Coordinates of C-alpha atoms in Angstrom, one line a residue:
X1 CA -14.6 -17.3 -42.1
X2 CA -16.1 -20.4 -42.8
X3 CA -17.9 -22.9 -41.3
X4 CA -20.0 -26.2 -42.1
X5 CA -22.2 -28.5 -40.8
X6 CA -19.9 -30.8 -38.5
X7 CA -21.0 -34.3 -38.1
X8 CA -18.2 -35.9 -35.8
X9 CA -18.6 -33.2 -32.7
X10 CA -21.2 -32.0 -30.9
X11 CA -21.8 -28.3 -29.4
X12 CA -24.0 -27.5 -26.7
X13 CA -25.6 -24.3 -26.9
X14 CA -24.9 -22.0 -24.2
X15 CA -28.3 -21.4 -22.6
X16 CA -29.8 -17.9 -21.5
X17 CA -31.9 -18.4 -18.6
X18 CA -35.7 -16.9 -17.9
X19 CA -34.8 -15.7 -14.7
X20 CA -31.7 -13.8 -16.6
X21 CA -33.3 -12.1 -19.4
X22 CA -37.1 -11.5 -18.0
X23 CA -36.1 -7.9 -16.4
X24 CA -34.4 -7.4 -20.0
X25 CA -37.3 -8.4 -21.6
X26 CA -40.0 -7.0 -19.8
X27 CA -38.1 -3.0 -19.9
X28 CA -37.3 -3.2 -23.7
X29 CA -37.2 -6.7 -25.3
X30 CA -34.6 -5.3 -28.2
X31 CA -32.3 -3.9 -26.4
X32 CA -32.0 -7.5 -24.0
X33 CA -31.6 -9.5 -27.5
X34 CA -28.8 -7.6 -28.7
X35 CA -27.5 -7.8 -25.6
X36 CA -27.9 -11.6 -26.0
X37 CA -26.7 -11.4 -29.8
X38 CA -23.7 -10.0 -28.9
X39 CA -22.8 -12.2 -26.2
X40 CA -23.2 -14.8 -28.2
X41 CA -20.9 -13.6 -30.7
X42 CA -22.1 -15.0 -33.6
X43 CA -22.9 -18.5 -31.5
X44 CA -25.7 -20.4 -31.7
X45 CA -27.5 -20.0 -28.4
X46 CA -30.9 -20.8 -26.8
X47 CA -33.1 -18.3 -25.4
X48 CA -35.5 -19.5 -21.9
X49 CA -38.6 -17.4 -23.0
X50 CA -40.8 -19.9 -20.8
X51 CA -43.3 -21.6 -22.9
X52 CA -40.6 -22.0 -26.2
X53 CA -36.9 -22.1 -25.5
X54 CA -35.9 -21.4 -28.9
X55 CA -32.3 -21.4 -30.7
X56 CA -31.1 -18.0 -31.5
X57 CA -28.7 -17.9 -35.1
X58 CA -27.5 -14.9 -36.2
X59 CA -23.9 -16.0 -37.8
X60 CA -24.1 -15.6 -41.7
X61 CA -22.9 -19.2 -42.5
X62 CA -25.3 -20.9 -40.2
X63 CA -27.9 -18.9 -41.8
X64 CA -26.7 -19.5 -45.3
X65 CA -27.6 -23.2 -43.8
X66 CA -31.0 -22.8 -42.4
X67 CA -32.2 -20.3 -45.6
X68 CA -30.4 -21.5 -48.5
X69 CA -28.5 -24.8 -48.4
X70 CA -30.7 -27.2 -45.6
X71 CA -34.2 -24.6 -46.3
X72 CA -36.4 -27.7 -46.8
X73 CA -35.3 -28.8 -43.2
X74 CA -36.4 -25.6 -41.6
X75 CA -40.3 -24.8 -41.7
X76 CA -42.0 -21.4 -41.6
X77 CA -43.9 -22.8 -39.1
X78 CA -44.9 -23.0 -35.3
X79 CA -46.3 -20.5 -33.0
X80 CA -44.5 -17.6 -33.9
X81 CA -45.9 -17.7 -37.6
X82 CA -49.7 -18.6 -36.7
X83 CA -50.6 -15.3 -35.8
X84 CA -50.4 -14.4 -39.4
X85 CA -52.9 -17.6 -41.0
X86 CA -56.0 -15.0 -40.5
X87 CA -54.7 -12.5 -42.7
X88 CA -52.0 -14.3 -45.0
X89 CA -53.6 -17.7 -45.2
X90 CA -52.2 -19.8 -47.7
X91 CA -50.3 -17.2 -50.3
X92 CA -46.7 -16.7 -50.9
X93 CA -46.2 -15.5 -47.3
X94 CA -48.1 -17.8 -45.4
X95 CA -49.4 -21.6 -45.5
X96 CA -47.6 -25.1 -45.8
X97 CA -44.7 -25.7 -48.0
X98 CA -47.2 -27.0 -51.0
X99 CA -49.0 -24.0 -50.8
X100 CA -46.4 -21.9 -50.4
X101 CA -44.6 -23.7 -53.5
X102 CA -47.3 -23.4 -55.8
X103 CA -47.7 -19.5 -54.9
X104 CA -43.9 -18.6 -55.3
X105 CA -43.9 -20.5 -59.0
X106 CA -47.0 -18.9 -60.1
X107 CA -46.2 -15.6 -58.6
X108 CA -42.1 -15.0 -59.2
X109 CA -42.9 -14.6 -63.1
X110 CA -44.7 -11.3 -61.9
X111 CA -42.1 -9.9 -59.8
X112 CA -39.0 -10.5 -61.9
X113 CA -36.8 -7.5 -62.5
X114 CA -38.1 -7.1 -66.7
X115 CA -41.3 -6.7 -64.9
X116 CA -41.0 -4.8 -62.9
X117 CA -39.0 -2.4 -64.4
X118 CA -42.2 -2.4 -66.9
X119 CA -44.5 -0.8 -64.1
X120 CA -41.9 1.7 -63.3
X121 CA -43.4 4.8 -65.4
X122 CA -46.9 4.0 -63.8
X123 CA -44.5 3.8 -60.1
X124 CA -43.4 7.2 -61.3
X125 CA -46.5 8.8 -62.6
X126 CA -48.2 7.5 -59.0
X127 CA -45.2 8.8 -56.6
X128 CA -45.4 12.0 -58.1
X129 CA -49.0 12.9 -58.1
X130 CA -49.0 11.6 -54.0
X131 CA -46.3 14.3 -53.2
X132 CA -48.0 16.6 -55.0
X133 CA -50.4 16.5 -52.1
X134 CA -46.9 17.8 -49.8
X135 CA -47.2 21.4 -51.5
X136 CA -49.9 23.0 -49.2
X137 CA -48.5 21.9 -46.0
X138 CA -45.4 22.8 -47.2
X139 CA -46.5 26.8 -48.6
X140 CA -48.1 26.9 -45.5
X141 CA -45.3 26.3 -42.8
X142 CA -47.5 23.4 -41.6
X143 CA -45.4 20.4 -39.8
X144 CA -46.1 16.8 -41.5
X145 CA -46.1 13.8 -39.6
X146 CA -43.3 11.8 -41.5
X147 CA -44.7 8.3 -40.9
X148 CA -48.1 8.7 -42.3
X149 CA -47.0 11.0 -44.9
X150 CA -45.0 8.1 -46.2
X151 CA -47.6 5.4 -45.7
X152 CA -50.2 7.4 -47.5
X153 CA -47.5 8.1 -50.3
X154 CA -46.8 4.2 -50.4
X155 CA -50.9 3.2 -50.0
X156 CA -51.7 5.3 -53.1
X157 CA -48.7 3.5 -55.1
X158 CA -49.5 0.5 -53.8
X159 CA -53.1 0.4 -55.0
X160 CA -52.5 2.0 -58.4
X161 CA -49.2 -1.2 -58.7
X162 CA -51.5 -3.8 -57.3
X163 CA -55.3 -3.0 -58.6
X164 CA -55.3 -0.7 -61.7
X165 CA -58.5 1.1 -62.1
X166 CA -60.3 -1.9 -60.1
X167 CA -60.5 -0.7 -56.8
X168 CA -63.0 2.3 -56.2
X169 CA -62.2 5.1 -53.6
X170 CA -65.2 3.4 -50.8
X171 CA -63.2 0.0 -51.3
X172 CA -60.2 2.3 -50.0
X173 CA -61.5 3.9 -47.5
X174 CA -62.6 0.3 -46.0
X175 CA -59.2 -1.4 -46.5
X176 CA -57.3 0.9 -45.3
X177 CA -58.6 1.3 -41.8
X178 CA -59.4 -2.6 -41.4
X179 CA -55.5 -3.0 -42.8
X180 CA -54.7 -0.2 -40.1
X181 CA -56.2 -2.3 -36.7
X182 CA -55.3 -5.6 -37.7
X183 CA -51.2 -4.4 -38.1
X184 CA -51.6 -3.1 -34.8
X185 CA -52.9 -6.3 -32.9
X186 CA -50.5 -8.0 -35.0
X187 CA -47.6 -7.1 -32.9
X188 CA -49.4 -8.1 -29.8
X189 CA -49.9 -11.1 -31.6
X190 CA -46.7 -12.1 -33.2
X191 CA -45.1 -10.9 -29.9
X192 CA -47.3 -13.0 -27.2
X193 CA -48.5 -16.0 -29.9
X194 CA -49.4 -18.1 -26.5
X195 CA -51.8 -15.7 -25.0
X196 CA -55.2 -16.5 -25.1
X197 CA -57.5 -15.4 -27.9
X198 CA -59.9 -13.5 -25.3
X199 CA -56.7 -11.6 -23.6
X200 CA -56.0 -10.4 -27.0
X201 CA -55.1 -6.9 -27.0
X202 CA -57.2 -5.3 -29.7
X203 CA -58.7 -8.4 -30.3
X204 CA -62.4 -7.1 -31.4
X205 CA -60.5 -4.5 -33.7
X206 CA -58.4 -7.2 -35.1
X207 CA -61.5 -9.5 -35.9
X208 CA -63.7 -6.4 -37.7
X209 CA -60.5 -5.5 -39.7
X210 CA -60.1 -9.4 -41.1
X211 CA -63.7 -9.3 -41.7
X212 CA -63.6 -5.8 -44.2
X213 CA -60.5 -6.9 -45.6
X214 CA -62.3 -10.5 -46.6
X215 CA -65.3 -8.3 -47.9
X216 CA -62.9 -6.3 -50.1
X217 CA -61.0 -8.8 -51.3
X218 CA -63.3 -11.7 -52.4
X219 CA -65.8 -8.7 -53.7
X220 CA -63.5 -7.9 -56.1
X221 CA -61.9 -11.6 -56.9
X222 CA -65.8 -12.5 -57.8
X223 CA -66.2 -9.7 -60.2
X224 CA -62.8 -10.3 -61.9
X225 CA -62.1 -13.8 -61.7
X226 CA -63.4 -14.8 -65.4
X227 CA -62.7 -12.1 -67.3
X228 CA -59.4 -9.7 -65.5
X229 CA -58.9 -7.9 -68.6
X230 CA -55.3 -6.9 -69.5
X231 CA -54.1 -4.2 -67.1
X232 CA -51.0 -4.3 -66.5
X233 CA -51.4 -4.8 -62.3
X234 CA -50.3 -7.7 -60.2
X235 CA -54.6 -8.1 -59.4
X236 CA -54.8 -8.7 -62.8
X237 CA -52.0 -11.2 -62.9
X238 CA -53.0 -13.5 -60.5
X239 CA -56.4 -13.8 -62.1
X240 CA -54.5 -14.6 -65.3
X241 CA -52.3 -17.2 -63.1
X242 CA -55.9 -18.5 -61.2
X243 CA -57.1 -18.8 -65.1
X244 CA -54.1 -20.8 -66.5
X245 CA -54.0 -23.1 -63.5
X246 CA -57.4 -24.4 -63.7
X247 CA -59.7 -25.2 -60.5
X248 CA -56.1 -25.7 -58.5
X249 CA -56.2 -22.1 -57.6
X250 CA -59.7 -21.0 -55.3
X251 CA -60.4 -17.9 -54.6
X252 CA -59.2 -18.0 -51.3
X253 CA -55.5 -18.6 -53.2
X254 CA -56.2 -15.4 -54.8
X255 CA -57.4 -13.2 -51.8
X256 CA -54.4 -14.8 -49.8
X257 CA -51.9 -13.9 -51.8
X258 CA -53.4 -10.4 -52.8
X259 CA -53.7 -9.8 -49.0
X260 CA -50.2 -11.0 -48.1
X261 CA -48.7 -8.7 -50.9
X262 CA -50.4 -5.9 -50.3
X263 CA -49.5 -5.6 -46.4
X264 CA -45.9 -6.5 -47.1
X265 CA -46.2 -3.8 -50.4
X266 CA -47.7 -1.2 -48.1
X267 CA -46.8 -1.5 -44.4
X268 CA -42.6 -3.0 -44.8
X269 CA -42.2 0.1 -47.7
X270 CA -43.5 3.0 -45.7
X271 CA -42.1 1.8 -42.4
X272 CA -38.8 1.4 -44.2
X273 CA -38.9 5.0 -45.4
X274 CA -40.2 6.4 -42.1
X275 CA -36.7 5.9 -40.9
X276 CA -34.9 7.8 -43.9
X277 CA -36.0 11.2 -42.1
X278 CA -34.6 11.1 -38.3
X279 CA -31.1 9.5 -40.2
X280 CA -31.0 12.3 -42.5
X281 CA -31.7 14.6 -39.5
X282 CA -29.0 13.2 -37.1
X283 CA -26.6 12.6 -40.2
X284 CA -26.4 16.3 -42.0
X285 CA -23.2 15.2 -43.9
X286 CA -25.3 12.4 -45.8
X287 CA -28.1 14.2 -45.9
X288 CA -26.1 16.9 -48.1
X289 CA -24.4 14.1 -50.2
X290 CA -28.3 12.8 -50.9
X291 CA -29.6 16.1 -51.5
X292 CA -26.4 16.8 -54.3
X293 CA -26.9 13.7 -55.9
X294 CA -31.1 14.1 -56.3
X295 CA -30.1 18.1 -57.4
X296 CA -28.0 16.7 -59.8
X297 CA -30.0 14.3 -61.4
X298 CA -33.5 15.2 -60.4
X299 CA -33.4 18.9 -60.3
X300 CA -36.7 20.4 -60.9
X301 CA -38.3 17.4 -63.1
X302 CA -40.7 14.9 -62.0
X303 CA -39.2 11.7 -61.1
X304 CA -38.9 9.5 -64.3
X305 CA -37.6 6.0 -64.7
X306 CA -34.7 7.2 -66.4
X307 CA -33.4 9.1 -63.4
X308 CA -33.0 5.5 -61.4
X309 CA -29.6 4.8 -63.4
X310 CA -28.2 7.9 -61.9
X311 CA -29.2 7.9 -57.9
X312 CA -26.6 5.4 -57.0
X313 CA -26.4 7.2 -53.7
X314 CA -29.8 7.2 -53.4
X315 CA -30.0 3.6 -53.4
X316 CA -27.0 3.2 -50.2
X317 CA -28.9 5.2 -48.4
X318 CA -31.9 3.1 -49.0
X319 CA -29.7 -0.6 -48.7
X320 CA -27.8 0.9 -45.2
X321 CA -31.0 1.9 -43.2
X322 CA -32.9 -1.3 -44.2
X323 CA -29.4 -2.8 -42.4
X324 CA -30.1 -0.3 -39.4
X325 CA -33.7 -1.4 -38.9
X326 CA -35.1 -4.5 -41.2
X327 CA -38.8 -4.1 -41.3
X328 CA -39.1 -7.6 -40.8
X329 CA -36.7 -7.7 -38.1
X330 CA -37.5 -11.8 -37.3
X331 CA -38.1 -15.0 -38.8
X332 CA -38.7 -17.5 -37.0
X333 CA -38.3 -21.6 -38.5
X334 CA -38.9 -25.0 -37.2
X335 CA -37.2 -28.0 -37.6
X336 CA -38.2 -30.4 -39.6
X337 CA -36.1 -33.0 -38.9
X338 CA -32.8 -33.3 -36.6
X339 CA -29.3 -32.8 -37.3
X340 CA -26.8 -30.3 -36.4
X341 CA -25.5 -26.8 -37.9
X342 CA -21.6 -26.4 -37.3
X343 CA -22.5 -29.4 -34.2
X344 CA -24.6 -27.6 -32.7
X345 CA -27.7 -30.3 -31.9
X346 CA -30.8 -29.2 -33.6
X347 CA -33.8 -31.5 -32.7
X348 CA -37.2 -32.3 -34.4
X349 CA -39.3 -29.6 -34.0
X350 CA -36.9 -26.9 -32.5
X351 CA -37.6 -23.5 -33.2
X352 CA -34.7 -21.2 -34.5
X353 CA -35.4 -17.2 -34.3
X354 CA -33.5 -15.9 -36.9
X355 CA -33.2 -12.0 -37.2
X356 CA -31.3 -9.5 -39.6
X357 CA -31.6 -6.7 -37.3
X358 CA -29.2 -8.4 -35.1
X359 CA -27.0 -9.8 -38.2
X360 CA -26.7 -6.6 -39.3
X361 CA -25.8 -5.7 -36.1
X362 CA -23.3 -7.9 -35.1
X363 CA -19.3 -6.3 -34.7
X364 CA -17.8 -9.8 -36.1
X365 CA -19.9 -9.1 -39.1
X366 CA -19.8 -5.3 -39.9
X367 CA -17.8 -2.8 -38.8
X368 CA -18.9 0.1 -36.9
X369 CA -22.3 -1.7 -36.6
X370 CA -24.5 0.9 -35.4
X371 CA -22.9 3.9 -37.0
X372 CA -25.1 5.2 -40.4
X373 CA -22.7 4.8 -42.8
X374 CA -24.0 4.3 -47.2
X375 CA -21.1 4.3 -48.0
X376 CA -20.8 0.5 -46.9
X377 CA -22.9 -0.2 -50.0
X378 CA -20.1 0.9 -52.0
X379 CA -19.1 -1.7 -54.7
X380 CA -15.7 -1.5 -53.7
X381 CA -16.8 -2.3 -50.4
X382 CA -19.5 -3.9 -50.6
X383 CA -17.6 -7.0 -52.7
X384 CA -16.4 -9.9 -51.4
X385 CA -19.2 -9.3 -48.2
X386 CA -21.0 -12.7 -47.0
X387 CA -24.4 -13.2 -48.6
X388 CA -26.4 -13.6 -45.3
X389 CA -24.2 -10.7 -43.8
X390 CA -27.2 -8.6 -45.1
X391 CA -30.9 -9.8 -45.7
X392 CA -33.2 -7.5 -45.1
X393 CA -35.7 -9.5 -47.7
X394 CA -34.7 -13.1 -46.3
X395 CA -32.9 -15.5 -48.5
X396 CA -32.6 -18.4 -49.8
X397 CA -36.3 -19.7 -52.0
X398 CA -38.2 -17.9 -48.8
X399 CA -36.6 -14.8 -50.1
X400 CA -39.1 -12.0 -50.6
X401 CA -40.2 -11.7 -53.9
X402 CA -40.9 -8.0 -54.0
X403 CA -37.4 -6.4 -53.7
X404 CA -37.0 -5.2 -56.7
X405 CA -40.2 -3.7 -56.3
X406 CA -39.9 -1.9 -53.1
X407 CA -36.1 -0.5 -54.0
X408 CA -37.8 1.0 -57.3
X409 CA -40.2 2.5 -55.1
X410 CA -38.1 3.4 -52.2
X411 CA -35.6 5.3 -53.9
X412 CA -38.5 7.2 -56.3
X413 CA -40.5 8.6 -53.4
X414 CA -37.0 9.8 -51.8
X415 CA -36.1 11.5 -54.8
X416 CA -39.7 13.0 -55.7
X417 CA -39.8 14.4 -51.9
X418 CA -36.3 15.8 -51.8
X419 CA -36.0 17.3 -55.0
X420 CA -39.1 19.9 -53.6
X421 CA -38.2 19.9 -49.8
X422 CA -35.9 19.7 -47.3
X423 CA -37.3 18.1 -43.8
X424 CA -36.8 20.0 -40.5
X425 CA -38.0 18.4 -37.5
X426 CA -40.2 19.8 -35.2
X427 CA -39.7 18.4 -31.9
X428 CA -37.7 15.7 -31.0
X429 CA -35.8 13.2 -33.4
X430 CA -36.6 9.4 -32.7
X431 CA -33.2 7.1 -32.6
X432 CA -34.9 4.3 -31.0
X433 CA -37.1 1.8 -33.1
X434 CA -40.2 0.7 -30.8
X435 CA -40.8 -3.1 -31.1
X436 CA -43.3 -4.9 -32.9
X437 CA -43.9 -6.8 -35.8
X438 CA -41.6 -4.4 -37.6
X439 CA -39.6 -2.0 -36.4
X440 CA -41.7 1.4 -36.7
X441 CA -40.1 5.2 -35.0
X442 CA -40.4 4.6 -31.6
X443 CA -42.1 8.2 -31.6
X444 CA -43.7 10.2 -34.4
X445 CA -41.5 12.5 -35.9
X446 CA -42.9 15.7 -37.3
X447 CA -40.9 17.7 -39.5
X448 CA -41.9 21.0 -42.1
X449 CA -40.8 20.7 -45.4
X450 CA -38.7 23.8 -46.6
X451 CA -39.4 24.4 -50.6
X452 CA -36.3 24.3 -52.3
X453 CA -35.9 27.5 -53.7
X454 CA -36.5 28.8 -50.2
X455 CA -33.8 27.0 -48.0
X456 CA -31.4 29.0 -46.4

């Protein structure tokens, strides 16, 4: 299919009333925007929410406009983005457009895939010393809760990746806890941007957690600044950037971008990889294929660089359940300017929700959308697919500059956990993400991990 920006007609968007969509909304606000998505079809539509009636775009080549081709005339701006200034500021993930440009060309050098790869051994070394921590629960019979089993696996990467030796175990124990309550207002926030500061759930939570995260932060920025030394971490890094750029980089640039990082690093990964265990449990024939492959190439080592070449599996499994549920499941822009996408009239200061969870979910786009199925990420399949079919990172220059980062990661803490265990769940399996600012397990699932020597 494909479509371009017509300039002789003009399309009116079908509209979706408040009146229509409120019961929707207020019983289980995902479920009413698919519905919406897919009666759109792959149309541009606008959804009544009351106080914004913004345009909803989920068709690839109208995204490959708004992200890639016409990106400087769509802002990450407007109400649906403010809720993050008080933790993301003015970094890579936040701020204006000249902010925002300075952090992406100071920071992409950082995050490129040499690089990367050049932590890898340190990712290993990390991954495999957090599961280690697995082995008594696991002796022991004792159920794990798979959720914050895989945020403490990704928290200790994270820090190791992102601070070195900097950050002392105290400095820990505060961020992670002030990290911890501001998430959680968060998707109050992002969710409700027009209420009222004092009807804020959480809000008091929300305002202590910004304040230890500050206290971290700029505690360590002021003993590192001058003099970062030569790790090889990303805090180290952006002193070395802050250094080269002169007085144009403050502090704050540093603790902004540090900040934003982090929280995608820690919160998008393990949330990701909280939904690799209820697939694996209601899909036993993938499961198996996973558990051949990381056999095969695993077996009873550690997890080494070296084994990434080989867990081509592996890494479909990862790609299709970031398609099932994209951590950051919306995006909102604003319009900068007017004009039209395929003559649909976009005005000055229109907001567009754009959202791969329901691109990724959409039956003109994929087929069998809601089925789990890696095998989609199969080169011979996977070729010739649109490029904004799938973008669970974003796209275009907005694109998130950590993916190779996280799929390193993602796939080496799968294969460090399964080549010791097999999950079993305890209790009931969650199918149903619960809505926020990502898309977490709409219930904890606890599960015991089976040693395995000792499966059945």
């Amino acid at each position: 299919m494909s479509v371009t920006v017509s300039t002789t007609r003009s399309r009116k968007p079908k509209n979706f009333p408040l009146y229509r969509t409120l019961p929707g909304f207020a019983r289980d606000p995902l479920k009413e925007l698919e519905r919406i998505s897919r009666a759109a079809n792959g149309e541009i539509v606008r959804l009544d929410l009351g106080i914004v009636r913004p345009l909803l775009v989920t068709r690839p080549e109208h995204l490959q406009i708004v992200l890639r081709e016409r990106s400087d005339d769509y802002a990450r701006d407007g109400i649906f983005w403010r809720p993050l200034d008080d933790l993301m500021g003015i970094g890579v993930l936040g701020g204006t457009s000249e902010s925002w440009a300075t952090s992406r060309r100071v920071l992409q050098p950082v995050f490129t895939a040499r690089n990367v790869r050049a932590l890898t051994g340190r990712l290993a070394d990390t991954i495999n010393e957090a599961v280690d921590e697995l082995d008594a629960a696991a002796q022991a019979g004792r159920p794990v809760q798979a959720s914050r089993e895989m945020a403490r696996i990704v928290n200790q990467t994270v820090v190791r990746i992102f601070f070195g030796g900097k950050i002392g175990p105290a400095e820990i124990g505060k961020l992670d806890p002030a990290f911890e309550a501001v998430i959680a207002s968060l998707a109050f926030r992002v969710l409700l941007p027009f209420m009222p500061e004092t009807l804020m759930p959480r809000g008091r939570s929300y305002r202590a957690g910004i304040r230890a995260i500050d206290e971290v932060m700029y505690g360590l920025v002021e003993r590192y600044r001058d003099d970062p030394g030569e790790d090889l971490d990303i805090f180290t890094a952006l002193c070395r950037a802050r250094s080269a750029e002169g007085s144009g980089l403050t502090d704050k640039w540093v603790r902004d971008n540090l900040v934003g990082m982090y929280a995608a690093g820690t919160e998008t990964t393990a949330t990701a990889l909280s939904w690799l265990w209820p697939l694996l449990c209601h899909h036993p024939d993938v499961a198996e294929r996973l558990y051949e492959e990381i056999d095969r190439v695993v077996g009873g080592d550690r997890v080494r660089p070296e084994h990434l070449e080989g867990l081509t599996y592996t890494k479909q499994v990862v790609q299709e359940l970031l398609r099932l549920y994209p951590v950051g499941w919306q995006f909102p822009r604003v319009a900068v300017r007017s004009g039209n996408i395929d003559g649909f009239p976009v005005k000055k200061g229109q907001t567009l929700l754009i959202s791969p969870y329901l691109t990724h979910h959409l039956e003109s786009v994929w087929d069998r959308p809601h089925e789990f199925d890696p095998d989609r990420f199969a080169p011979e399949r996977a070729s010739g697919r649109h490029r904004y079919a799938y973008f669970p990172f974003g796209g275009g220059p907005h694109q998130c500059v950590g993916n190779h980062l996280f799929h390193i990661e993602a796939q080496l803490i799968a294969a460090s956990v399964l080549s010791r265990y097999r999950p079993e769940p305890v209790g009931p399996v969650p199918s149903r993400p619960g809505m926020g600012r990502t898309l977490r397990l709409e219930h904890e699932l606890e599960m015991r991990l089976v040693p395995v020597g000792e499966r059945k």
